mmCIF file of C-alpha atoms in Angstrom:
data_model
loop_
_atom_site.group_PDB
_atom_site.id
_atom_site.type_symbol
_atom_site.label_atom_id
_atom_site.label_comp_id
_atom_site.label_asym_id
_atom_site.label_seq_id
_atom_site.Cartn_x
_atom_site.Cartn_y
_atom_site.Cartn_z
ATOM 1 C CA UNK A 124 -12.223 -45.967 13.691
ATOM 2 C CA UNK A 125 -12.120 -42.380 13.263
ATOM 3 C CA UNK A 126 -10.670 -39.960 15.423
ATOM 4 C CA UNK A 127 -12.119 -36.217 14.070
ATOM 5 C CA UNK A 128 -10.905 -32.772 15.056
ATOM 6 C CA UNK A 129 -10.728 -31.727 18.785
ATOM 7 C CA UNK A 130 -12.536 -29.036 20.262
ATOM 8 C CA UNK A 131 -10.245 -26.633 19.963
ATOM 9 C CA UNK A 132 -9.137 -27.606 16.519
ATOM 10 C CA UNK A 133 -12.707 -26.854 15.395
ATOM 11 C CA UNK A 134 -12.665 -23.687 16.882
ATOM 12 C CA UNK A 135 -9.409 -22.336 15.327
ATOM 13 C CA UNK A 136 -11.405 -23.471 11.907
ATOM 14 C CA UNK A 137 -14.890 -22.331 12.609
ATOM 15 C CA UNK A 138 -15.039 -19.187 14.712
ATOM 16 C CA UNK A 139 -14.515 -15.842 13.554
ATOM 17 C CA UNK A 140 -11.599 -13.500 14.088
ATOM 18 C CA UNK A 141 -10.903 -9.930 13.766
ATOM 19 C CA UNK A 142 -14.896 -8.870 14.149
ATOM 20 C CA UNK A 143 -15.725 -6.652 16.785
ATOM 21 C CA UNK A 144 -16.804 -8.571 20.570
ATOM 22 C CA UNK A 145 -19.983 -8.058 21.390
ATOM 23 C CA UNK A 146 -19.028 -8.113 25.066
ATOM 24 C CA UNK A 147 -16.568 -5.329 24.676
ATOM 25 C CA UNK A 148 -18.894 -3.396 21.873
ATOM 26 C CA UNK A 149 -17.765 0.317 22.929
ATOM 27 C CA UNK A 150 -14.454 -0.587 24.271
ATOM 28 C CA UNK A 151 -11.341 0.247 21.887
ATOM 29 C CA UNK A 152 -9.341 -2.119 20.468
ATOM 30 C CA UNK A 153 -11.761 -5.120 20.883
ATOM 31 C CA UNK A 154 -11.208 -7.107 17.753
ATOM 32 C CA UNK A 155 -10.841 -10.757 18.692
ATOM 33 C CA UNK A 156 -8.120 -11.889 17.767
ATOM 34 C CA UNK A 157 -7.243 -15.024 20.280
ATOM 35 C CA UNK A 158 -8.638 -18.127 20.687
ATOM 36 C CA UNK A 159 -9.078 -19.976 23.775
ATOM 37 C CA UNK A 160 -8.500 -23.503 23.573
ATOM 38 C CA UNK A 161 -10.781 -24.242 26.493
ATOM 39 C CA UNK A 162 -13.673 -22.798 25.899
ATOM 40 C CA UNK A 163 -13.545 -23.195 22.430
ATOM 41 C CA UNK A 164 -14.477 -19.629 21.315
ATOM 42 C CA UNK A 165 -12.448 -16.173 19.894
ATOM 43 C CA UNK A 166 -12.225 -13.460 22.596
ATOM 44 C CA UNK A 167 -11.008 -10.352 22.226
ATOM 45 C CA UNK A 168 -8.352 -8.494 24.523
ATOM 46 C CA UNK A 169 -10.048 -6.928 26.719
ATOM 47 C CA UNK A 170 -11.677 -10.833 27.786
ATOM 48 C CA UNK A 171 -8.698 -12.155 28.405
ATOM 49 C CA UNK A 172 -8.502 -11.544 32.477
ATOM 50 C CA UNK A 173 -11.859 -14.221 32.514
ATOM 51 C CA UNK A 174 -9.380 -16.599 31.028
ATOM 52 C CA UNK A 175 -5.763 -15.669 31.877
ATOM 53 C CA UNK A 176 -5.737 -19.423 33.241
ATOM 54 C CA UNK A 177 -6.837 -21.283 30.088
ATOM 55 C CA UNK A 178 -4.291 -21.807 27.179
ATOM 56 C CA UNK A 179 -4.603 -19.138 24.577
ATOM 57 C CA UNK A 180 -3.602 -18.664 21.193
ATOM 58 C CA UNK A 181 -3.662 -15.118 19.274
ATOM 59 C CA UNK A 182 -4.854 -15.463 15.714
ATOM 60 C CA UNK A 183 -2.846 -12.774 13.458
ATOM 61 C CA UNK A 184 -3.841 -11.708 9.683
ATOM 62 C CA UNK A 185 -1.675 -11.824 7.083
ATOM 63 C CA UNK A 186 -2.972 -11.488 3.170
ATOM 64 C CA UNK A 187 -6.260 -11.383 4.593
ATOM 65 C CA UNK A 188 -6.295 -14.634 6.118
ATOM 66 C CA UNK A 189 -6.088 -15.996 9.564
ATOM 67 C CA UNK A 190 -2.343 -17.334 10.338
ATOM 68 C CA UNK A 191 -0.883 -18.596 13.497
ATOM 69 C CA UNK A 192 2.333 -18.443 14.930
ATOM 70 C CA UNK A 193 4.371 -21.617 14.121
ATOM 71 C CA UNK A 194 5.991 -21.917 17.154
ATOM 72 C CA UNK A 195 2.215 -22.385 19.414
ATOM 73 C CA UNK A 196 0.922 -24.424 16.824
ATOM 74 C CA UNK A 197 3.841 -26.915 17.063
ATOM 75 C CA UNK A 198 3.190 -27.300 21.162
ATOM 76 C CA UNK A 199 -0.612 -28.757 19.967
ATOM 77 C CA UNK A 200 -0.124 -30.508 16.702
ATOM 78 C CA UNK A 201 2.979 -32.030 14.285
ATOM 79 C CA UNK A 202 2.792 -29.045 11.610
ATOM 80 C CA UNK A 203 5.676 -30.606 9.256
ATOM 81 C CA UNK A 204 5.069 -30.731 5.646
ATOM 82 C CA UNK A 205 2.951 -27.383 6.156
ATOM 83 C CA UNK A 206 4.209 -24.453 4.063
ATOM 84 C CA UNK A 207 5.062 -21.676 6.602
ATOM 85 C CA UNK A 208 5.072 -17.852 6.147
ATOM 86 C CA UNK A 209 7.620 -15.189 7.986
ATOM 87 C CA UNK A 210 6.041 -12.364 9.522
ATOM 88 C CA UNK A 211 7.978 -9.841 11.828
ATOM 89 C CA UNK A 212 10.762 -13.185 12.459
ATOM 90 C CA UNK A 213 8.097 -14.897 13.075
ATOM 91 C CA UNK A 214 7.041 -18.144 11.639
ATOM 92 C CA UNK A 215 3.357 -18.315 11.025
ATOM 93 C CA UNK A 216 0.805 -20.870 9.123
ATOM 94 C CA UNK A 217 -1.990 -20.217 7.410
ATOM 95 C CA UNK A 218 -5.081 -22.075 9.714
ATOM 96 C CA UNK A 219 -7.958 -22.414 6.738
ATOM 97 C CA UNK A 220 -6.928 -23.560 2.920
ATOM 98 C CA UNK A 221 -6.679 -21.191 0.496
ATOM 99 C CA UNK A 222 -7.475 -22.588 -3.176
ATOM 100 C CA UNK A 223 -6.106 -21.166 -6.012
ATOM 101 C CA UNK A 224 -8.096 -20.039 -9.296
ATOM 102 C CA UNK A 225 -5.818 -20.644 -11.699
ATOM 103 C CA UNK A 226 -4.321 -23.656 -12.549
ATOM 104 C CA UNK A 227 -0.859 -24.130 -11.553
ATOM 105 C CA UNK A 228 1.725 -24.249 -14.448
ATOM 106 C CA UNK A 229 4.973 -25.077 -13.756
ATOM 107 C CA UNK A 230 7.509 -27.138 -10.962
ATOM 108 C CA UNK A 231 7.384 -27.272 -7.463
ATOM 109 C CA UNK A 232 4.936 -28.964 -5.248
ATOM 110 C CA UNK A 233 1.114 -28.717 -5.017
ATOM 111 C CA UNK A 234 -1.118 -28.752 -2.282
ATOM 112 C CA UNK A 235 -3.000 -31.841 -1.564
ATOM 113 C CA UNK A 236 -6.525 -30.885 -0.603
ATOM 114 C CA UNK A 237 -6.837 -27.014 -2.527
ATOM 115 C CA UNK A 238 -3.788 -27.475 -5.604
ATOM 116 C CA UNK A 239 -2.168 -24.374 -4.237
ATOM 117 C CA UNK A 240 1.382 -23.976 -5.928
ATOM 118 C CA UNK A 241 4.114 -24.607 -3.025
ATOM 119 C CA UNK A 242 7.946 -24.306 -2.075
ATOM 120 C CA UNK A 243 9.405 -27.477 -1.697
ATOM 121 C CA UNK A 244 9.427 -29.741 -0.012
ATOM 122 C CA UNK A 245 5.964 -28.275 1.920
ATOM 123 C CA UNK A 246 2.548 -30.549 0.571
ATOM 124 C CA UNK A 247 0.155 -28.574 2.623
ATOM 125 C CA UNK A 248 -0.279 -25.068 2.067
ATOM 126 C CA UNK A 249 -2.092 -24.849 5.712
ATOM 127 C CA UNK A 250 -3.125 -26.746 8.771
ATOM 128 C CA UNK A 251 -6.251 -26.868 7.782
ATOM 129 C CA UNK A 252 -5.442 -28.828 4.517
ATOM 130 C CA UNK A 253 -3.285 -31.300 6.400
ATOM 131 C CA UNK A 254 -6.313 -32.070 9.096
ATOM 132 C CA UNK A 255 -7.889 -32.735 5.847
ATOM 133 C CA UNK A 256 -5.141 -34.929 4.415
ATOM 134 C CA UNK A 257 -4.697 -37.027 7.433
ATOM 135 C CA UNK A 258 -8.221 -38.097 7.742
ATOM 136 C CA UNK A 259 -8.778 -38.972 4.079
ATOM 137 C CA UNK A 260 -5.613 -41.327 4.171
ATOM 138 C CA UNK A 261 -4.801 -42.244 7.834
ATOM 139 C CA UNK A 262 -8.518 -41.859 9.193
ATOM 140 C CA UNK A 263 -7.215 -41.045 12.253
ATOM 141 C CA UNK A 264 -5.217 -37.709 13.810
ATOM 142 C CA UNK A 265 -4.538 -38.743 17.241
ATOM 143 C CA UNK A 266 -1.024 -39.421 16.458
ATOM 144 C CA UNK A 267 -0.003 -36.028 15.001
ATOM 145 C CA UNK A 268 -1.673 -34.536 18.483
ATOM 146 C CA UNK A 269 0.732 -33.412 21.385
ATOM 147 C CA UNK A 270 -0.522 -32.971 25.110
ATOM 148 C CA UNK A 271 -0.496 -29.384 25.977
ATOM 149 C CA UNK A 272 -1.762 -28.207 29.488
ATOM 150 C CA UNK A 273 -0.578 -24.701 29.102
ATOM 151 C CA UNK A 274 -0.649 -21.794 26.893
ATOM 152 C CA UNK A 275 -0.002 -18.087 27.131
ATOM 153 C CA UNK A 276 0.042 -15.096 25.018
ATOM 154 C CA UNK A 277 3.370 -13.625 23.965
ATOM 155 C CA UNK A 278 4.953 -11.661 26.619
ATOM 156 C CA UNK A 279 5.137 -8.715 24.455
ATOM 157 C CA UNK A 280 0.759 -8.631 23.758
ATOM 158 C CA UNK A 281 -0.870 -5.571 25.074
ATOM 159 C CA UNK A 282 -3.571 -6.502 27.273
ATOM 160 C CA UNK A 283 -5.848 -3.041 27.647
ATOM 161 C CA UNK A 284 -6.613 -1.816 31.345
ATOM 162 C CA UNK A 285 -10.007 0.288 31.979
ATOM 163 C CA UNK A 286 -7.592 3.453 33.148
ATOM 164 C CA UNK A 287 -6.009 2.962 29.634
ATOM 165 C CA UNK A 288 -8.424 4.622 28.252
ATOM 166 C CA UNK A 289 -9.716 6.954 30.947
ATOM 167 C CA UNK A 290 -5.604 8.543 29.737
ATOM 168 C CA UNK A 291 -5.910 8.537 26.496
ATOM 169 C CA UNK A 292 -7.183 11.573 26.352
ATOM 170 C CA UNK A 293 -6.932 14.665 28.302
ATOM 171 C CA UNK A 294 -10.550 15.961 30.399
ATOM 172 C CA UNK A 295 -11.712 19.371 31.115
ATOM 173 C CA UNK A 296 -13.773 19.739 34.089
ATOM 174 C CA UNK A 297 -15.693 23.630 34.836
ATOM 175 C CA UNK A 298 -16.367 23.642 38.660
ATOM 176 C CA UNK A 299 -18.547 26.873 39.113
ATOM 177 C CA UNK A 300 -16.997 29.574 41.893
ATOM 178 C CA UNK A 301 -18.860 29.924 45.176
ATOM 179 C CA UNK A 302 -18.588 33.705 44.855
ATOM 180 C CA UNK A 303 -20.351 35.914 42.178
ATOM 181 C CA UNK A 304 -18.845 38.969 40.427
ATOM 182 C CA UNK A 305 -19.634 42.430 42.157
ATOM 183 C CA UNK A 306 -22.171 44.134 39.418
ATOM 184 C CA UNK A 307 -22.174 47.962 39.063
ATOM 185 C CA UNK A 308 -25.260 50.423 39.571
ATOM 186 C CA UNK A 309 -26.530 50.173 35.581
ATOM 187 C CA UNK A 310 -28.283 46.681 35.096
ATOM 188 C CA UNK A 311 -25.149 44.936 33.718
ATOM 189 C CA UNK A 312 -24.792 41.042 32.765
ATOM 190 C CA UNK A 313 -22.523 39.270 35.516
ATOM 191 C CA UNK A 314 -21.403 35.680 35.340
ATOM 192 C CA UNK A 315 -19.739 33.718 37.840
ATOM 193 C CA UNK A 316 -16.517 32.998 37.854
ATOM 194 C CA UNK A 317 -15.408 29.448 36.632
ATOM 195 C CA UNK A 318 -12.202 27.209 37.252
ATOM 196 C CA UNK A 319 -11.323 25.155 34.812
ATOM 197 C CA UNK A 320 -9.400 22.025 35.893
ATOM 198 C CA UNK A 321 -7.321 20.072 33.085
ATOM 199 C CA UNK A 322 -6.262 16.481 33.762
ATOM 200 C CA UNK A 323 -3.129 15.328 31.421
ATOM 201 C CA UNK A 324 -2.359 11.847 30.821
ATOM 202 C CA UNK A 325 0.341 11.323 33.109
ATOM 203 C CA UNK A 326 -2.428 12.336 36.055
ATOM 204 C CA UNK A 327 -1.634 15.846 36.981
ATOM 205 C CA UNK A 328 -4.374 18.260 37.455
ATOM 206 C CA UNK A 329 -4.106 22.025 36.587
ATOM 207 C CA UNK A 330 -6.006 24.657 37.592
ATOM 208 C CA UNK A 331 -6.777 27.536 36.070
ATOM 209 C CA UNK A 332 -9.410 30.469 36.953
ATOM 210 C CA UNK A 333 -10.950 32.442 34.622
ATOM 211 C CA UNK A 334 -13.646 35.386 35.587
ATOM 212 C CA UNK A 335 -16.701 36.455 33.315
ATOM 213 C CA UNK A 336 -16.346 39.591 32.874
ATOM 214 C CA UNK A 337 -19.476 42.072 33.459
ATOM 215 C CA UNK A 338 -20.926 43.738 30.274
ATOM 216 C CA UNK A 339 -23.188 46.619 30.781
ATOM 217 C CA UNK A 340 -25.521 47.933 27.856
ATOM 218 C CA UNK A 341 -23.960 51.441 27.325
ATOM 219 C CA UNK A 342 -20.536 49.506 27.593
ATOM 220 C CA UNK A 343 -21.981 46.765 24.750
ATOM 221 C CA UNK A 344 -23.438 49.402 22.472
ATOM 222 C CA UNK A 345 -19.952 51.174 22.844
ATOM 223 C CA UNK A 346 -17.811 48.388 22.159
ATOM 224 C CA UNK A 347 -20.054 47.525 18.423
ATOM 225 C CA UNK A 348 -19.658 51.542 18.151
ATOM 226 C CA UNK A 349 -15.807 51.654 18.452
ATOM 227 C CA UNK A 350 -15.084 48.474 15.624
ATOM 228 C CA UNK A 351 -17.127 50.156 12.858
ATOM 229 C CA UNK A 352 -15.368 51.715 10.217
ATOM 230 C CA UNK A 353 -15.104 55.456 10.966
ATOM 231 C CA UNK A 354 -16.450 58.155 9.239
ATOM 232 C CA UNK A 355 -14.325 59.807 6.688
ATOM 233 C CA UNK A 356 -14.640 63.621 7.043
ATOM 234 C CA UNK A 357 -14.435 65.964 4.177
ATOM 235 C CA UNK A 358 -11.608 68.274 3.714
ATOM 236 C CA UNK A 359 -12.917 72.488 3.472
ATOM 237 C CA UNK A 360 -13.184 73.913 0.408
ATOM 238 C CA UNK A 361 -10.812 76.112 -0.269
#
């Protein structure tokens, strides 16, 4: 009899990571980079609240391919003979096989399902190619399995907040004055005066007033008048 890949296995092989989530399309930072292992399907970050009581795993990328912490790997499935990578201290594994073009020349081990070159004494160059092993040989993966009934996140994964991003950034808000600007006799151009509140990121609001100032015509034709290059006068002849 065979016993295939669980649900969960077939999601960390089939679904896509680090592609923007189509719930979250205009959020920031909504790659999806974690799968959960209960509903079988990538999520990104900003999902995770709908399933902060299912066991999740975060997908990282190293060399351009999907890799998985060693240590949350182990708590699922036996992950000896697989080749593992370091990555910030971190032990990580490589989730899909990753053949190699060339032919390997040389000593050390190979890979059994792709003939990638390998460290000894490592015969799988990911978990992926060991799923594969085990079922062409043993036919059956239920005993390299291992209950798990929880999973979480690393304590030190940022999980974004909607007032994240409302501080990001600082806002400007104009609230128009209630009073206008006393005009003169001549028809003149008078705005109203404006306030211009400024929100920081820490919350604090500032405000600051600032008053149009009133521009008659005479004053306007003046002003153009006074920034032109003067006139040079001509000394008397002597």
């Amino acid at each position: 009899m065979v016993i295939g890949k669980p649900a969960w296995l077939q999601a960390l092989d089939s679904e896509k990571f680090f592609v923007p989530c189509s719930h979250h399309e205009h959020a920031k930072k909504n790659e999806k980079n974690i799968c959960c292992l209960d509903c079988c399907t990538s999520i990104c970050p900003h999902c995770v609240s709908s399933h902060r009581f299912h066991r999740l795993v975060q997908v990282r990328r190293y060399v351009y391919h999907d890799v998985v912490r060693l240590e949350d790997l182990e708590k699922l499935i036996d992950c000896s003979n697989v080749q593992s990578y370091t990555i910030n201290s971190s032990k990580v594994v490589f989730l899909k096989k990753r053949p190699q073009n060339r032919q390997f020349k040389g000593s050390g081990n190979v890979c059994t399902s792709c003939d990638r070159c390998l460290q000894e004494p490592y015969i799988h160059c990911s978990l992926g190619c060991k799923v594969e092993y085990v079922l062409r040989q043993k036919k059956d993966l239920s005993p390299y399995l291992r209950p798990c009934k929880t999973l979480q996140l690393s304590p030190d994964f940022h999980i974004p907040h909607d007032d994240d991003e409302a501080n990001e950034t600082t806002h400007s808000t104009i609230v128009e004055g209630d009073e206008p600007m006393a005009s003169s006799d001549s028809e003149n151009l008078s705005l109203p005066c404006a306030k211009i509140i400024h929100t920081s990121r820490n919350g604090r609001r500032y405000i600051c007033s600032r008053s149009a100032t009133s521009v008659t015509d005479e004053e306007y034709m003046t002003g153009n008048m006074s920034r032109r290059k003067s006139i040079p006068h001509r000394s008397p002849l002597c």
